Structure formats: C-alpha cells, structure tokens
XYZ file of C-alpha atoms in Angstrom:
231
model
C 8.490 -10.769 14.067
C 5.951 -9.000 15.669
C 8.187 -7.414 18.194
C 10.442 -6.509 15.079
C 7.293 -4.595 13.788
C 6.118 -3.017 16.647
C 9.785 -1.590 17.025
C 9.518 -0.546 13.227
C 6.266 1.173 14.164
C 7.779 3.251 16.949
C 10.482 4.641 14.770
C 8.545 4.915 11.596
C 6.008 7.098 13.751
C 8.713 9.777 13.920
C 9.603 10.154 9.991
C 7.264 12.086 7.718
C 5.681 9.787 5.207
C 6.548 11.343 1.561
C 3.505 11.602 -1.190
C 4.425 13.492 -4.327
C 2.936 17.107 -3.691
C 1.280 17.362 -7.430
C -1.045 14.623 -5.845
C -2.770 17.188 -3.641
C -3.630 20.831 -3.812
C -2.483 21.473 -0.338
C -0.509 19.231 2.147
C -3.262 17.914 4.310
C -0.420 16.767 7.038
C -0.080 20.462 7.572
C -3.602 21.248 9.062
C -6.073 19.674 11.669
C -8.776 19.549 8.806
C -6.328 18.096 6.399
C -5.873 15.045 8.621
C -9.537 14.811 9.304
C -10.336 14.706 5.691
C -7.588 11.938 5.347
C -8.507 9.977 8.423
C -12.376 10.057 7.708
C -12.152 9.561 3.910
C -10.394 6.198 4.735
C -13.222 5.275 7.342
C -16.185 6.314 4.887
C -14.230 4.471 1.657
C -13.811 1.284 4.204
C -17.802 1.483 4.835
C -19.560 2.442 1.614
C -16.984 1.509 -1.216
C -14.642 4.147 -3.532
C -17.534 4.138 -5.822
C -20.296 5.278 -3.722
C -17.723 7.485 -1.955
C -18.223 11.285 -2.766
C -16.737 14.538 -1.381
C -20.177 15.871 -0.287
C -20.668 12.485 1.986
C -17.269 13.160 3.460
C -18.083 16.463 4.233
C -21.164 15.849 5.880
C -19.070 12.977 8.022
C -16.457 15.411 8.862
C -18.973 18.596 9.720
C -17.273 20.947 6.665
C -18.399 22.505 3.833
C -17.445 20.152 0.364
C -15.627 23.114 -0.762
C -13.127 22.762 1.667
C -12.124 19.125 0.803
C -11.715 20.762 -2.952
C -9.051 23.108 -1.302
C -7.092 19.933 -0.466
C -7.923 17.474 -3.714
C -8.839 18.458 -7.515
C -11.121 15.019 -7.317
C -11.909 11.856 -5.195
C -9.381 9.719 -7.719
C -6.982 12.208 -6.275
C -7.873 11.524 -2.888
C -7.171 7.904 -3.770
C -3.913 8.100 -5.341
C -2.776 10.032 -2.323
C -4.072 7.211 0.041
C -2.322 4.445 -2.133
C 1.079 6.808 -2.500
C 1.088 7.299 1.295
C 0.324 3.278 1.947
C 3.515 2.693 -0.436
C 5.436 5.292 1.216
C 4.446 3.795 4.807
C 5.416 0.367 3.305
C 8.656 1.244 1.726
C 9.830 2.986 5.180
C 8.979 -0.112 6.839
C 11.029 -2.606 4.037
C 14.224 -0.543 4.300
C 14.276 -0.299 7.907
C 13.175 -4.096 7.914
C 16.251 -5.369 5.544
C 18.843 -3.141 6.649
C 21.106 -5.293 8.619
C 20.593 -8.302 7.084
C 23.214 -9.954 5.141
C 21.698 -13.062 3.907
C 19.954 -12.358 0.235
C 17.403 -15.068 0.956
C 16.550 -14.197 4.396
C 16.403 -10.353 3.128
C 14.103 -11.550 0.389
C 11.841 -13.805 2.511
C 11.222 -10.887 4.998
C 10.577 -8.589 2.343
C 7.803 -10.776 0.991
C 6.343 -11.501 4.254
C 6.155 -7.767 4.830
C 4.242 -7.103 1.463
C 1.937 -9.896 1.470
C 0.835 -10.429 5.072
C -2.312 -8.521 6.527
C -1.740 -5.325 7.742
C -2.915 -4.052 11.364
C -2.579 -0.654 12.582
C 0.136 0.570 14.415
C -1.315 2.917 16.634
C 1.487 5.259 16.122
C -0.119 7.414 12.799
C -2.873 8.573 15.138
C -5.184 9.865 12.191
C -4.484 7.213 10.116
C -5.678 3.450 10.612
C -3.020 1.581 8.977
C -5.141 -1.708 8.736
C -8.465 0.040 7.056
C -5.974 1.514 4.794
C -4.598 -1.740 4.221
C -8.518 -2.801 3.216
C -8.678 -0.198 0.864
C -6.008 -1.161 -0.677
C -6.924 -4.503 -1.422
C -10.097 -3.715 -2.642
C -9.316 -0.403 -4.587
C -5.704 0.164 -5.819
C -6.112 -1.016 -8.864
C -8.504 1.941 -9.634
C -5.465 4.276 -9.068
C -3.683 2.577 -12.098
C -6.740 1.329 -14.785
C -7.578 4.811 -15.847
C -6.943 6.989 -19.000
C -4.721 9.326 -17.129
C -2.177 6.454 -16.228
C 0.315 7.322 -18.571
C 0.013 11.056 -17.662
C 0.124 10.612 -14.133
C 3.150 8.120 -13.957
C 5.027 10.841 -16.037
C 3.905 13.447 -13.081
C 5.459 10.575 -10.585
C 2.113 9.637 -9.175
C 3.044 5.728 -8.835
C 7.234 6.395 -8.363
C 6.783 5.112 -4.509
C 4.958 1.897 -5.885
C 7.605 1.340 -8.228
C 10.677 1.971 -6.079
C 9.094 -0.826 -3.533
C 8.665 -3.324 -6.522
C 11.937 -2.763 -7.938
C 13.571 -3.105 -4.192
C 12.196 -6.591 -4.112
C 13.325 -7.254 -7.654
C 16.898 -6.260 -6.886
C 16.451 -8.828 -3.823
C 15.329 -11.418 -6.181
C 18.180 -10.940 -8.312
C 20.706 -10.972 -5.510
C 19.439 -14.741 -4.561
C 19.426 -15.833 -8.315
C 21.217 -13.800 -10.764
C 20.145 -15.932 -13.276
C 16.482 -15.398 -12.921
C 15.155 -13.163 -15.915
C 11.926 -12.091 -14.616
C 12.328 -10.274 -11.565
C 10.389 -7.362 -11.785
C 7.551 -9.298 -13.581
C 7.754 -11.769 -10.453
C 7.780 -8.987 -7.989
C 4.969 -7.265 -9.610
C 2.975 -10.318 -9.661
C 3.791 -11.038 -5.922
C 2.922 -7.464 -4.415
C -0.412 -7.065 -6.426
C -0.997 -10.841 -6.502
C -1.393 -10.949 -2.752
C -3.450 -8.258 -2.651
C -6.154 -9.976 -5.255
C -5.885 -13.393 -2.781
C -6.617 -11.565 0.257
C -9.804 -10.214 -1.560
C -10.500 -13.335 -3.039
C -9.598 -15.228 0.621
C -12.681 -12.835 1.839
C -15.109 -12.672 -0.795
C -14.458 -15.745 -3.130
C -13.249 -18.359 -1.696
C -13.916 -20.919 -4.180
C -10.972 -19.768 -6.526
C -8.510 -19.281 -4.393
C -6.414 -22.260 -1.772
C -5.874 -19.224 0.685
C -7.964 -19.396 3.426
C -7.657 -19.441 7.408
C -4.892 -21.720 7.631
C -3.097 -20.935 4.519
C -2.524 -17.298 4.083
C -1.460 -15.321 0.674
C 2.025 -14.992 2.306
C 2.533 -18.962 2.294
C 1.456 -19.141 -0.661
C 4.170 -16.458 -2.287
C 6.897 -18.058 0.239
C 6.230 -21.460 -1.550
C 6.454 -19.894 -4.975
C 9.720 -18.535 -4.600
C 11.466 -21.492 -3.150
C 10.093 -23.577 -6.145
C 10.916 -20.840 -8.889
C 14.310 -19.388 -7.615
C 17.750 -21.106 -7.572
C 19.727 -20.728 -4.789
C-alpha cells in the first residue's frame, strides 16, 4: 500500500490541483509570493491555530506587507476554504488514481476508506505544501469552513463542490457493494468527517474514543462497513 501511495504521489505531482477561482482574488499558485503565502499560512495555522491566525502575523512571517496578502484572499476564512479545497482536490485525485484499475467493488471501497481515514504524511512532491501538516489543519479546523452563516451562499458558489464529489464517489462505491443499502451518502459523510473527529479525539480527548496507538480510525471504519453492509 505504501509503495502504491508513493507512486501515486509522484504522478500526482505533475497534476495541477483544481480550486474554485471564486475563492481567491489572485491564484496563489501563479507567483512565488502566492506559494509562500500558502506554505507559511499552513505552518502558522498549525502553530497557533486558526482563531489566533491573522494576515498581519502571516505578513510578518513571510516578510511582506499585510496588504500583499489581501491581493490574494479577501479574508482569512477564504484562505482556510482555499486550503480545504486544495486538500480535498488532492485527495480526490489520489482516490481516482488508487481505484481506477480495481474491479472488485469491495476492494475498491476498502482502499478508498483507508485513503480518506488514515493519517496523511507529506508526499514531498508538492514542495510548498506539506500535506502532513495540512492534514492536521483539516482535522482541527475543517468544520470552520462549513459552520458559518455564509454556508448556503458559498455552497451555491461551488466552494465545496470538490469535497462533495469525494463524498459522492465513495457513496457510489457503497451502493456498488450493497445496492440495497439506503443511506450511502449519510454513511460516507459520517466516515469522512468522523475520521477527522476520531483523529482529533485520539490526539486530545483520549478517554472518549477507542482509537489509540494500536487502533486507528481506519480500523474502526473498516469494521463499521463490514458490519453495516451486506455483501
């Protein structure tokens, strides 16, 4: 599995990650400064948390005026949505590549669940983005992109289209395994978001999860589908 992931990372390094252009004012991937903003925003959010993160602090980190960051993003919420969208686009590419040549529906589903529930390590191919650190941010901060008053407007603008595609891809796999199961989308949403939550509990609130150093969220969700689906 590890060798497959490494091969996948090499191939995916040559694929441009797609992010809705309505999220940003200027595509950060097109300039050295933009890539530096993305790289150091990930590091800084990881260090101090999104609530304490500001463009002023980011400007100090990258040695640039705060105003230069506003040329790329309207506010820090849009920056977090961008980071989340990049992550789910990257994840979707990995998901598609990993499952393309698998014919067995159950094997395809299991590999997909492993991918979206395991702890991510940096693939070293995307130089300015450390996926391992970004994964930590998604675990801690992703719900902040969704739980806002602007969610309906932003959803209509397509901000969460890629995330929803990941959910629906896996839901389709569930239906392929068990066509009679009525709640494929709900189950998939629970697995994808629940895995983030279980990783958070494992790291911070250990007494309310069975996940630990020996039992991963992946183990839990593989067991869940085995006991939930009929195949």
